[in-house]
Backbone as JSON, one array per atom type, in Angstrom:
{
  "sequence": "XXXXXXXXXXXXXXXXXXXXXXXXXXXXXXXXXXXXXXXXXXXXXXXXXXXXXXXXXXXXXXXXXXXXXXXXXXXXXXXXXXXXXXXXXXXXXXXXXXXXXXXXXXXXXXXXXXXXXXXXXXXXXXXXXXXXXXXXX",
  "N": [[-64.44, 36.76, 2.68], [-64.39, 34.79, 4.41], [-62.17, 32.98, 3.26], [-59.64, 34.37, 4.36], [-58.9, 33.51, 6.85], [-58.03, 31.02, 6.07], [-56.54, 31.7, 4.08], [-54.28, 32.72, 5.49], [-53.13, 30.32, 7.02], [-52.46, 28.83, 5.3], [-50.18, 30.53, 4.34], [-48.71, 31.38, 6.47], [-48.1, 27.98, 7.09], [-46.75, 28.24, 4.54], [-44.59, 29.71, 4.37], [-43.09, 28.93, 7.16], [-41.96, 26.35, 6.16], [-40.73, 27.64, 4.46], [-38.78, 28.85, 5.51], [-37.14, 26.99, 7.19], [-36.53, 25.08, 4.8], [-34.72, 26.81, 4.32], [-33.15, 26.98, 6.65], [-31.96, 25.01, 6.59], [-30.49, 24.65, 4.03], [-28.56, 26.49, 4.44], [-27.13, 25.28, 6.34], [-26.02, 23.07, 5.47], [-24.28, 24.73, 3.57], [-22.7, 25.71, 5.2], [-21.29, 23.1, 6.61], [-20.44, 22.05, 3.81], [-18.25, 24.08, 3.41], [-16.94, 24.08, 5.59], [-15.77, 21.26, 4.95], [-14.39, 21.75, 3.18], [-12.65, 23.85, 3.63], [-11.24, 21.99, 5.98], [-10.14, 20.17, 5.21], [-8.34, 21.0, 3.18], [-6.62, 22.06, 5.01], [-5.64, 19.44, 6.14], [-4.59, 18.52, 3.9], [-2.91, 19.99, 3.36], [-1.32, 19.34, 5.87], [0.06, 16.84, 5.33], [-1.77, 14.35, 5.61], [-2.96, 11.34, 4.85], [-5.69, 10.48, 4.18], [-7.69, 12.76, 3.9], [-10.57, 13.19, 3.28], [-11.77, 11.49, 4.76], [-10.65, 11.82, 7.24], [-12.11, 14.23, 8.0], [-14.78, 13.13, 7.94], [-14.97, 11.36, 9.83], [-14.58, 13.65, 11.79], [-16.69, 15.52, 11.84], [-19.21, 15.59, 12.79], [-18.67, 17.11, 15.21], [-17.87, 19.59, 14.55], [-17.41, 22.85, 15.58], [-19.39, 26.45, 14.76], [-18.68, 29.9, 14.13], [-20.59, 33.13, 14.88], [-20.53, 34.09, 12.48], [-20.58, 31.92, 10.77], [-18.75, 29.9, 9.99], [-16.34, 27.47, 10.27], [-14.49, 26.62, 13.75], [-13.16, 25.83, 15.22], [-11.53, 23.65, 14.03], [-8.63, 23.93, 14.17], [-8.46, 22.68, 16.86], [-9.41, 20.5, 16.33], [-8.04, 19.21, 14.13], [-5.52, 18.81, 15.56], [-6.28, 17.13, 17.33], [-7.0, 15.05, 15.65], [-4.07, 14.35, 14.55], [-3.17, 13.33, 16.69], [-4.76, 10.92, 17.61], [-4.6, 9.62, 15.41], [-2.07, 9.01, 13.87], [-0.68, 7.31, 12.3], [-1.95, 8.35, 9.86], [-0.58, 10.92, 9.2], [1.6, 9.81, 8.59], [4.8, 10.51, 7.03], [6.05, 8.85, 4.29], [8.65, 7.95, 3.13], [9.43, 8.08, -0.69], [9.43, 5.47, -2.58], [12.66, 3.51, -3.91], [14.43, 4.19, -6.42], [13.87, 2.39, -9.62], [15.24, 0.18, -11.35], [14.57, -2.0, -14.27], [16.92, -3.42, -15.0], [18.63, -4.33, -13.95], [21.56, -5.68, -12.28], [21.35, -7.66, -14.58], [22.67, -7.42, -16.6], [25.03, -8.68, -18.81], [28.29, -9.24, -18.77], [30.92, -7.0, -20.13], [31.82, -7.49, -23.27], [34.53, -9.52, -24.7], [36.7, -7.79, -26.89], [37.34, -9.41, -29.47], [40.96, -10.97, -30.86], [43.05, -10.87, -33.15], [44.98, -12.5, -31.97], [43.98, -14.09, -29.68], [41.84, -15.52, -31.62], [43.96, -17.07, -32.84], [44.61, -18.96, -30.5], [42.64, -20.52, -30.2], [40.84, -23.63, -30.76], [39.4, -25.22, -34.6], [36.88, -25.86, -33.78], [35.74, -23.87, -31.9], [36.27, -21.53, -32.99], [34.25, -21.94, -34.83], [31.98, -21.07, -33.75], [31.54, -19.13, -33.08], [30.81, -15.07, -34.09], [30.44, -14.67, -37.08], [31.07, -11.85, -38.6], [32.28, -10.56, -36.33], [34.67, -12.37, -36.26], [35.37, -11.68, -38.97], [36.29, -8.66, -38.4], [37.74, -9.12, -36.36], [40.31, -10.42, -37.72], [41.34, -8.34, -39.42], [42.04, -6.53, -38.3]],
  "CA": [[-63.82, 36.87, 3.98], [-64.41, 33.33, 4.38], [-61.16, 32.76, 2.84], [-58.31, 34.72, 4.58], [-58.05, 32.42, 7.73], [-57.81, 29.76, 5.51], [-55.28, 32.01, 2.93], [-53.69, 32.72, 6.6], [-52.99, 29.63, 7.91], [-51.86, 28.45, 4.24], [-49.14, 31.45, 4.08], [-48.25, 30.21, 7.89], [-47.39, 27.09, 6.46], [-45.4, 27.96, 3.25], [-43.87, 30.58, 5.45], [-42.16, 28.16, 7.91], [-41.27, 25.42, 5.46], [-39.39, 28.18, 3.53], [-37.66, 29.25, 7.05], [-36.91, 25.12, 7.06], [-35.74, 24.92, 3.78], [-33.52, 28.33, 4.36], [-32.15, 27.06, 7.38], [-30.86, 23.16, 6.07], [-29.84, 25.17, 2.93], [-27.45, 27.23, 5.25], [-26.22, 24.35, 7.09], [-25.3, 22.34, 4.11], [-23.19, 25.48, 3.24], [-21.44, 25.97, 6.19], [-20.99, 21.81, 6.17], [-19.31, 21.74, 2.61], [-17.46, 25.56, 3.4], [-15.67, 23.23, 6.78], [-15.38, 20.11, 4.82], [-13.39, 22.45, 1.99], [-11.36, 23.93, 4.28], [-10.61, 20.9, 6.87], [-9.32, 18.89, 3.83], [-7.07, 21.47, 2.35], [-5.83, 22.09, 6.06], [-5.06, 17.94, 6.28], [-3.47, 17.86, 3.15], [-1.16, 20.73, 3.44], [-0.62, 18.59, 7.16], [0.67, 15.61, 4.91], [-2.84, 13.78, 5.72], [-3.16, 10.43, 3.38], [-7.1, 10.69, 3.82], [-8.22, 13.83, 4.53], [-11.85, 13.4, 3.39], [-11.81, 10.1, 5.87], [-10.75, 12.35, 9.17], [-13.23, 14.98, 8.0], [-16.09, 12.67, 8.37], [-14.69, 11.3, 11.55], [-15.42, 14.74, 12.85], [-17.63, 16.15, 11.09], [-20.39, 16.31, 14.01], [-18.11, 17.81, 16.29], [-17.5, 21.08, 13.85], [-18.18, 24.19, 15.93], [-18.99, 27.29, 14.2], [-18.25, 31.67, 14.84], [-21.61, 33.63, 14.43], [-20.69, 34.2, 11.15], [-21.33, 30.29, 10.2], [-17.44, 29.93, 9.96], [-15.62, 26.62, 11.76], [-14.41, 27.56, 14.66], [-12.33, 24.58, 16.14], [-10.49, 23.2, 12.98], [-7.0, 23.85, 14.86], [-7.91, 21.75, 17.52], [-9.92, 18.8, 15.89], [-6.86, 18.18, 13.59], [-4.98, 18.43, 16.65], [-6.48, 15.69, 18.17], [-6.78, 13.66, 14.72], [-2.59, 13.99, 15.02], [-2.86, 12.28, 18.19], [-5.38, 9.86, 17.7], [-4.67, 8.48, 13.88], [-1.02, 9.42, 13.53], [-0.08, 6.84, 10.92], [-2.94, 9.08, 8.81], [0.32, 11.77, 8.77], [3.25, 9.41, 8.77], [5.53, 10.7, 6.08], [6.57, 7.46, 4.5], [9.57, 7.97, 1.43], [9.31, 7.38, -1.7], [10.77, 3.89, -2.86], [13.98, 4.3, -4.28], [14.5, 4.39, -8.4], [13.72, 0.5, -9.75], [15.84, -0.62, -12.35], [14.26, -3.35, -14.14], [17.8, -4.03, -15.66], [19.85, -3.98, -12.44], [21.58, -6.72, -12.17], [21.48, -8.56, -15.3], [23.67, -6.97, -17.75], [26.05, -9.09, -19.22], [29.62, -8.94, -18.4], [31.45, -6.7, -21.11], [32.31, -8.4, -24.47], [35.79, -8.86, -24.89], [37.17, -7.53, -28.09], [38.27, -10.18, -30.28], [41.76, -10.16, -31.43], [43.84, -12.16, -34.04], [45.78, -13.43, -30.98], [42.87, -14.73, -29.41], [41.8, -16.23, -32.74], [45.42, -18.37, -32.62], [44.72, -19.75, -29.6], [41.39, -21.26, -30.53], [40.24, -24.27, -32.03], [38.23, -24.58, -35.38], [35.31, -25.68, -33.34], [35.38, -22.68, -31.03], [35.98, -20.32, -34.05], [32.9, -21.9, -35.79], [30.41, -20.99, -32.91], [32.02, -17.29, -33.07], [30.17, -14.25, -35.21], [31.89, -14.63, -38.86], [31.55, -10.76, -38.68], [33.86, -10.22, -35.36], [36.19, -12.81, -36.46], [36.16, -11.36, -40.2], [37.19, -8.09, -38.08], [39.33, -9.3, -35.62], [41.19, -10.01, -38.96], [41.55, -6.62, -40.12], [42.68, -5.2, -37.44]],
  "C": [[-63.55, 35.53, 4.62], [-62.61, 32.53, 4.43], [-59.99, 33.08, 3.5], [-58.13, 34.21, 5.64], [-57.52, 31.32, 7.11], [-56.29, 30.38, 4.81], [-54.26, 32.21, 4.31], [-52.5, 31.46, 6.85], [-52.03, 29.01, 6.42], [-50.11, 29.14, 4.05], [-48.06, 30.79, 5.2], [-47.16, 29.45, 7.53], [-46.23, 27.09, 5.53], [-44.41, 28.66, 4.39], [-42.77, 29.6, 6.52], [-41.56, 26.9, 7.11], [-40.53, 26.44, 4.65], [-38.06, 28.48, 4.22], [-37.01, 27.77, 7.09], [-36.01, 25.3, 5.86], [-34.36, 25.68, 3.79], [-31.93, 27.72, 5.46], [-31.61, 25.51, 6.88], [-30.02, 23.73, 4.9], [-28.52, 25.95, 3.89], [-26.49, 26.07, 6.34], [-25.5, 23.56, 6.45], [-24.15, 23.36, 3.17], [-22.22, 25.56, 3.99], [-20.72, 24.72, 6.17], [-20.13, 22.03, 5.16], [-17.98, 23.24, 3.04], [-16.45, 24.83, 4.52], [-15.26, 22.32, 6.47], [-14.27, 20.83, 3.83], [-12.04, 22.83, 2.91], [-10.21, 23.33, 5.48], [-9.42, 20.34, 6.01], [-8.41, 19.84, 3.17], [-6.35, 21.74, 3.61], [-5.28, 20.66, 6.27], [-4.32, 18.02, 5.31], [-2.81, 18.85, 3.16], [-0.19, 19.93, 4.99], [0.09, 17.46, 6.81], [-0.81, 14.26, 5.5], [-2.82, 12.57, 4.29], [-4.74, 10.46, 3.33], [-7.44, 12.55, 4.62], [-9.95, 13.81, 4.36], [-12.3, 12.23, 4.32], [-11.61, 10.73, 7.38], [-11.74, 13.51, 8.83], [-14.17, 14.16, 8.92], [-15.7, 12.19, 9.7], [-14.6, 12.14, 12.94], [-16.04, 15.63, 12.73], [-18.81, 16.33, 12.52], [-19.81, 17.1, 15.48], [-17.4, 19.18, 15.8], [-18.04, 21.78, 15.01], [-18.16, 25.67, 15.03], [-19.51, 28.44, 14.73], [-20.06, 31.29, 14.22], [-21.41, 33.74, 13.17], [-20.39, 32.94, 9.86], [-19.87, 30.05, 9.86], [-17.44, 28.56, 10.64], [-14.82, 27.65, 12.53], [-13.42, 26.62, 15.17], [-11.63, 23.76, 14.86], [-9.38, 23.02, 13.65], [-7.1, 22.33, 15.74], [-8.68, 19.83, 17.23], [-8.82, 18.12, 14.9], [-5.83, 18.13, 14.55], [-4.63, 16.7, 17.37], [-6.42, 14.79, 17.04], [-5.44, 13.43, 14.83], [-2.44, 13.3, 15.69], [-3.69, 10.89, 18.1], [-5.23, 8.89, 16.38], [-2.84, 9.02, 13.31], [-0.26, 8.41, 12.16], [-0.49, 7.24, 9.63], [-1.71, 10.15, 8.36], [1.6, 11.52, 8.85], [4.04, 9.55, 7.19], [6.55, 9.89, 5.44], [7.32, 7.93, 2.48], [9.58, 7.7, 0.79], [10.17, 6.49, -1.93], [11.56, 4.62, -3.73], [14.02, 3.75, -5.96], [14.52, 2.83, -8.53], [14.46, 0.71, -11.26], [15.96, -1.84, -12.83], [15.33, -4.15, -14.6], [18.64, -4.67, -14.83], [20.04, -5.3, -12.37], [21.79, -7.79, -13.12], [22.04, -8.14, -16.83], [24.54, -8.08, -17.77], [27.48, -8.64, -19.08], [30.19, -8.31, -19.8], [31.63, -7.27, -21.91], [33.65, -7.95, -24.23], [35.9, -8.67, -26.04], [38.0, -8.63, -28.88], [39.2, -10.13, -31.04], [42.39, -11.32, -31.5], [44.69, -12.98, -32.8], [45.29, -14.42, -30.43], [43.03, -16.33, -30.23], [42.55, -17.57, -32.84], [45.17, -18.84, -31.96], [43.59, -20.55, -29.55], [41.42, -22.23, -31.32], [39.31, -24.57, -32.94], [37.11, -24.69, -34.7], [34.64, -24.72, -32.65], [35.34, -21.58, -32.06], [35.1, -20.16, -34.63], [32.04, -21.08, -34.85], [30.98, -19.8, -32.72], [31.03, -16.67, -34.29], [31.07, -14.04, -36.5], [32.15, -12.56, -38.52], [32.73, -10.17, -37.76], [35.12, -11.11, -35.8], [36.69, -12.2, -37.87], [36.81, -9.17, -39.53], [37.97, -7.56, -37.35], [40.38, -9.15, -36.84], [41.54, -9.34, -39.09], [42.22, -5.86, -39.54], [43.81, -4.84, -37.44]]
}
C-alpha cells in the first residue's frame, strides 16, 4: 500500500508530460499544415520567396477550432502591401543569340568574270576549289 501514492504521483507525472508531448505534437502539425498551405497560396500569388514571407508571419497565424489557419487571406494581404517587389512579375529576358551579330556578310559566288578581272596574286590567295568551279560553270 506503501506504494500507490508513490505509483500515483509517478502516473501524475507521465500523465501530463504525455498531455505536453500531445499538445507540441499538435502544434507542430497545425504549424507545417499553414506553412503548406501559405506557400502554395504565395506561389500560385507569383511570390519569388514564399517560404521567406511564411516565416515573416509565421507567429501571427491564427487558427478555426478545428486547428485550421484562419487569417491566411489577410496576412498575404498585407505581405502584398508591405514586400511588393516579393510579387513583382518581372519578364523573361528575351531569346540570346550567341551568334547575333557576327555572321559574315554572304559569300559572293565566284564567277569566270570575276576571275578576269583579278590579278594572279589575288587569284593565288583564292580556294583552288571555287576558282576550279567558277571554271566550270
Amino acid at each position: 500500500m506503501n506504494d500507490e501514492p508513490h505509483n500515483t504521483d509517478e502516473t501524475a507525472a507521465e500523465l501530463e508530460r504525455l498531455r505536453q508531448e500531445n499538445e507540441e505534437l499538435r502544434t507542430a502539425a497545425r504549424l507545417r499544415e499553414a506553412r503548406e498551405a501559405m506557400t502554395a497560396e504565395l506561389t500560385g500569388a507569383g511570390a519569388r520567396s514564399p517560404e521567406l514571407l511564411f516565416g515573416a508571419v509565421r507567429a501571427e497565424i491564427e487558427f478555426d477550432g478545428d486547428g485550421r489557419p484562419a487569417n491566411l487571406g489577410d496576412l498575404i494581404a498585407r505581405l502584398r502591401r508591405d514586400f511588393p517587389e516579393q510579387f513583382e512579375q518581372v519578364p523573361p529576358a528575351g531569346h540570346i543569340d550567341a551568334g547575333s551579330g557576327t555572321s559574315a556578310p554572304a559569300a559572293q559566288t565566284l564567277t569566270a568574270e570575276a576571275l578576269a578581272r583579278m590579278s594572279p596574286a589575288e587569284i593565288n590567295r583564292l580556294d583552288w576549289a571555287e576558282v576550279r568551279s567558277a571554271l566550270t560553270r
